[in-house]
Amino acid sequence: MFQNRAEALALALPAAVFAAIVFLAPVVILLAEGFRSADSWSLSAYTTFFSDPLNRTVFLRTFRLGLMVTAVSAVIGYAAAFAIVNLAPRNKGQMIGLVVLPLMISSVARTYAWIVILGRTGIVNQALQLVGLSDEPIRFLFTETAVFIGLLQLFLPLMILSLISALENMPKDAIPAARVLGANWFQVFFKVILPLTKEGLVIGGTLVFTGSLTAYITPAILGGSKVLMLETLLYQRVTVANDFVAASVIAFILIVMSFAANLLLKRLATARNKR
């Protein structure tokens, strides 16, 4: 299409400059605040941040919930994607449409729906009391369980769509061949399906884990001030405490965790292929 590489780079230059000015420059300036002290550069802001027990608790909670949401999404995602891929073309399109449908609804509306479901007078509590499993309403809201459910419902479609794409690109005769050779379904999954769909798992895992780390609306509504996450803590540091240094530290931690998750998933996929 282009006579030489210089022409392609010249056409891409305006977009690259725009992205650098609008996106990269503000991010770099924000992150630099966490390494700047009175007269030099240091890690004192990070030492101060992690020396606070509350900050450590919030960091570990965010990391733990991110891992749990990603792991459960992968398990449900593989089951759902495998079932959808094996449907007839017409039914497959309908099911993919149902998976995509929640992504078309605002995350705010989807999160507030869980208040109706998990509230003291919500559907869950009414059902538990109706069947006699509870004499009084159980507090589901403002707990880690509520945040986990909200994040799982929010990002599960991304995992399913990534795995559907990976499974559709897998050779159609791979599973029947493994079964003919005597492999059980456990062996088929770990030795055939998982290696051949690793790219979809890496993409879906990165999207779900990163989204779980950086989502604000769902933890803020379902967790409130009782279940702080890094993103809600960042918002508090900026709007309430006006502490941009701490906000810079939290932002840097979120970015590092997101990139680390992507690299780790790629390493695990590569290591499994080598074995």
PDB file of N, CA, C and O in Angstrom, residues 114-141:
ATOM      1  N   TRP A 114     -28.464  -4.307  41.153  1.00  0.00           N
ATOM      2  CA  TRP A 114     -28.067  -5.220  42.229  1.00  0.00           C
ATOM      3  C   TRP A 114     -28.530  -4.716  43.590  1.00  0.00           C
ATOM      4  O   TRP A 114     -28.708  -5.514  44.514  1.00  0.00           O
ATOM      5  N   ILE A 115     -28.743  -3.420  43.738  1.00  0.00           N
ATOM      6  CA  ILE A 115     -29.298  -2.903  44.995  1.00  0.00           C
ATOM      7  C   ILE A 115     -30.719  -3.421  45.177  1.00  0.00           C
ATOM      8  O   ILE A 115     -31.132  -3.797  46.286  1.00  0.00           O
ATOM      9  N   VAL A 116     -31.481  -3.437  44.064  1.00  0.00           N
ATOM     10  CA  VAL A 116     -32.850  -3.958  44.122  1.00  0.00           C
ATOM     11  C   VAL A 116     -32.836  -5.455  44.438  1.00  0.00           C
ATOM     12  O   VAL A 116     -33.680  -5.960  45.180  1.00  0.00           O
ATOM     13  N   ILE A 117     -31.850  -6.175  43.905  1.00  0.00           N
ATOM     14  CA  ILE A 117     -31.795  -7.620  44.092  1.00  0.00           C
ATOM     15  C   ILE A 117     -31.266  -7.992  45.469  1.00  0.00           C
ATOM     16  O   ILE A 117     -31.800  -8.888  46.134  1.00  0.00           O
ATOM     17  N   LEU A 118     -30.210  -7.295  45.922  1.00  0.00           N
ATOM     18  CA  LEU A 118     -29.521  -7.683  47.158  1.00  0.00           C
ATOM     19  C   LEU A 118     -29.928  -6.876  48.382  1.00  0.00           C
ATOM     20  O   LEU A 118     -29.428  -7.122  49.478  1.00  0.00           O
ATOM     21  N   GLY A 119     -30.818  -5.901  48.213  1.00  0.00           N
ATOM     22  CA  GLY A 119     -31.223  -5.060  49.332  1.00  0.00           C
ATOM     23  C   GLY A 119     -31.973  -5.832  50.408  1.00  0.00           C
ATOM     24  O   GLY A 119     -32.348  -7.002  50.239  1.00  0.00           O
ATOM     25  N   ARG A 120     -32.235  -5.178  51.533  1.00  0.00           N
ATOM     26  CA  ARG A 120     -32.923  -5.838  52.659  1.00  0.00           C
ATOM     27  C   ARG A 120     -34.328  -6.269  52.263  1.00  0.00           C
ATOM     28  O   ARG A 120     -34.856  -7.233  52.826  1.00  0.00           O
ATOM     29  N   THR A 121     -34.947  -5.550  51.355  1.00  0.00           N
ATOM     30  CA  THR A 121     -36.277  -5.936  50.870  1.00  0.00           C
ATOM     31  C   THR A 121     -36.197  -6.447  49.435  1.00  0.00           C
ATOM     32  O   THR A 121     -37.203  -6.467  48.722  1.00  0.00           O
ATOM     33  N   GLY A 122     -34.995  -6.855  49.008  1.00  0.00           N
ATOM     34  CA  GLY A 122     -34.798  -7.297  47.643  1.00  0.00           C
ATOM     35  C   GLY A 122     -35.266  -8.719  47.395  1.00  0.00           C
ATOM     36  O   GLY A 122     -35.745  -9.428  48.291  1.00  0.00           O
ATOM     37  N   ILE A 123     -35.077  -9.154  46.141  1.00  0.00           N
ATOM     38  CA  ILE A 123     -35.568 -10.471  45.729  1.00  0.00           C
ATOM     39  C   ILE A 123     -34.887 -11.590  46.510  1.00  0.00           C
ATOM     40  O   ILE A 123     -35.529 -12.563  46.927  1.00  0.00           O
ATOM     41  N   VAL A 124     -33.584 -11.475  46.729  1.00  0.00           N
ATOM     42  CA  VAL A 124     -32.839 -12.543  47.396  1.00  0.00           C
ATOM     43  C   VAL A 124     -33.320 -12.719  48.831  1.00  0.00           C
ATOM     44  O   VAL A 124     -33.602 -13.839  49.276  1.00  0.00           O
ATOM     45  N   ASN A 125     -33.416 -11.622  49.573  1.00  0.00           N
ATOM     46  CA  ASN A 125     -33.852 -11.716  50.966  1.00  0.00           C
ATOM     47  C   ASN A 125     -35.299 -12.200  51.071  1.00  0.00           C
ATOM     48  O   ASN A 125     -35.637 -12.985  51.967  1.00  0.00           O
ATOM     49  N   GLN A 126     -36.148 -11.761  50.161  1.00  0.00           N
ATOM     50  CA  GLN A 126     -37.535 -12.217  50.187  1.00  0.00           C
ATOM     51  C   GLN A 126     -37.620 -13.719  49.927  1.00  0.00           C
ATOM     52  O   GLN A 126     -38.405 -14.429  50.572  1.00  0.00           O
ATOM     53  N   ALA A 127     -36.798 -14.204  48.992  1.00  0.00           N
ATOM     54  CA  ALA A 127     -36.809 -15.640  48.682  1.00  0.00           C
ATOM     55  C   ALA A 127     -36.291 -16.460  49.866  1.00  0.00           C
ATOM     56  O   ALA A 127     -36.850 -17.515  50.191  1.00  0.00           O
ATOM     57  N   LEU A 128     -35.224 -15.978  50.514  1.00  0.00           N
ATOM     58  CA  LEU A 128     -34.664 -16.701  51.658  1.00  0.00           C
ATOM     59  C   LEU A 128     -35.661 -16.779  52.810  1.00  0.00           C
ATOM     60  O   LEU A 128     -35.780 -17.818  53.472  1.00  0.00           O
ATOM     61  N   GLN A 129     -36.368 -15.686  53.046  1.00  0.00           N
ATOM     62  CA  GLN A 129     -37.362 -15.693  54.120  1.00  0.00           C
ATOM     63  C   GLN A 129     -38.582 -16.521  53.748  1.00  0.00           C
ATOM     64  O   GLN A 129     -39.199 -17.157  54.611  1.00  0.00           O
ATOM     65  N   LEU A 130     -38.914 -16.549  52.460  1.00  0.00           N
ATOM     66  CA  LEU A 130     -40.086 -17.296  52.010  1.00  0.00           C
ATOM     67  C   LEU A 130     -39.892 -18.796  52.198  1.00  0.00           C
ATOM     68  O   LEU A 130     -40.822 -19.503  52.620  1.00  0.00           O
ATOM     69  N   VAL A 131     -38.681 -19.291  51.921  1.00  0.00           N
ATOM     70  CA  VAL A 131     -38.417 -20.735  52.050  1.00  0.00           C
ATOM     71  C   VAL A 131     -37.966 -21.105  53.459  1.00  0.00           C
ATOM     72  O   VAL A 131     -37.691 -22.274  53.739  1.00  0.00           O
ATOM     73  N   GLY A 132     -37.871 -20.120  54.347  1.00  0.00           N
ATOM     74  CA  GLY A 132     -37.543 -20.392  55.735  1.00  0.00           C
ATOM     75  C   GLY A 132     -36.064 -20.507  56.050  1.00  0.00           C
ATOM     76  O   GLY A 132     -35.697 -21.005  57.128  1.00  0.00           O
ATOM     77  N   LEU A 133     -35.184 -20.084  55.141  1.00  0.00           N
ATOM     78  CA  LEU A 133     -33.747 -20.159  55.398  1.00  0.00           C
ATOM     79  C   LEU A 133     -33.237 -18.991  56.241  1.00  0.00           C
ATOM     80  O   LEU A 133     -32.115 -19.038  56.749  1.00  0.00           O
ATOM     81  N   SER A 134     -34.061 -17.968  56.409  1.00  0.00           N
ATOM     82  CA  SER A 134     -33.661 -16.817  57.210  1.00  0.00           C
ATOM     83  C   SER A 134     -34.903 -16.187  57.831  1.00  0.00           C
ATOM     84  O   SER A 134     -35.940 -16.063  57.167  1.00  0.00           O
ATOM     85  N   ASP A 135     -34.769 -15.813  59.102  1.00  0.00           N
ATOM     86  CA  ASP A 135     -35.894 -15.183  59.798  1.00  0.00           C
ATOM     87  C   ASP A 135     -35.919 -13.674  59.604  1.00  0.00           C
ATOM     88  O   ASP A 135     -36.965 -13.046  59.778  1.00  0.00           O
ATOM     89  N   GLU A 136     -34.782 -13.091  59.278  1.00  0.00           N
ATOM     90  CA  GLU A 136     -34.691 -11.649  59.076  1.00  0.00           C
ATOM     91  C   GLU A 136     -33.792 -11.369  57.883  1.00  0.00           C
ATOM     92  O   GLU A 136     -33.016 -12.233  57.462  1.00  0.00           O
ATOM     93  N   PRO A 137     -33.882 -10.176  57.310  1.00  0.00           N
ATOM     94  CA  PRO A 137     -33.070  -9.852  56.134  1.00  0.00           C
ATOM     95  C   PRO A 137     -31.570  -9.960  56.421  1.00  0.00           C
ATOM     96  O   PRO A 137     -31.095  -9.588  57.489  1.00  0.00           O
ATOM     97  N   ILE A 138     -30.838 -10.493  55.472  1.00  0.00           N
ATOM     98  CA  ILE A 138     -29.381 -10.628  55.561  1.00  0.00           C
ATOM     99  C   ILE A 138     -28.741  -9.438  54.839  1.00  0.00           C
ATOM    100  O   ILE A 138     -29.203  -9.030  53.767  1.00  0.00           O
ATOM    101  N   ARG A 139     -27.675  -8.911  55.417  1.00  0.00           N
ATOM    102  CA  ARG A 139     -27.005  -7.768  54.794  1.00  0.00           C
ATOM    103  C   ARG A 139     -26.048  -8.254  53.720  1.00  0.00           C
ATOM    104  O   ARG A 139     -24.991  -8.799  54.006  1.00  0.00           O
ATOM    105  N   PHE A 140     -26.456  -8.063  52.469  1.00  0.00           N
ATOM    106  CA  PHE A 140     -25.597  -8.397  51.339  1.00  0.00           C
ATOM    107  C   PHE A 140     -24.854  -7.173  50.818  1.00  0.00           C
ATOM    108  O   PHE A 140     -23.704  -7.269  50.380  1.00  0.00           O
ATOM    109  N   LEU A 141     -25.557  -6.030  50.835  1.00  0.00           N
ATOM    110  CA  LEU A 141     -24.948  -4.805  50.316  1.00  0.00           C
ATOM    111  C   LEU A 141     -23.819  -4.338  51.223  1.00  0.00           C
ATOM    112  O   LEU A 141     -23.802  -4.616  52.423  1.00  0.00           O
TER     113      LEU A 141
END
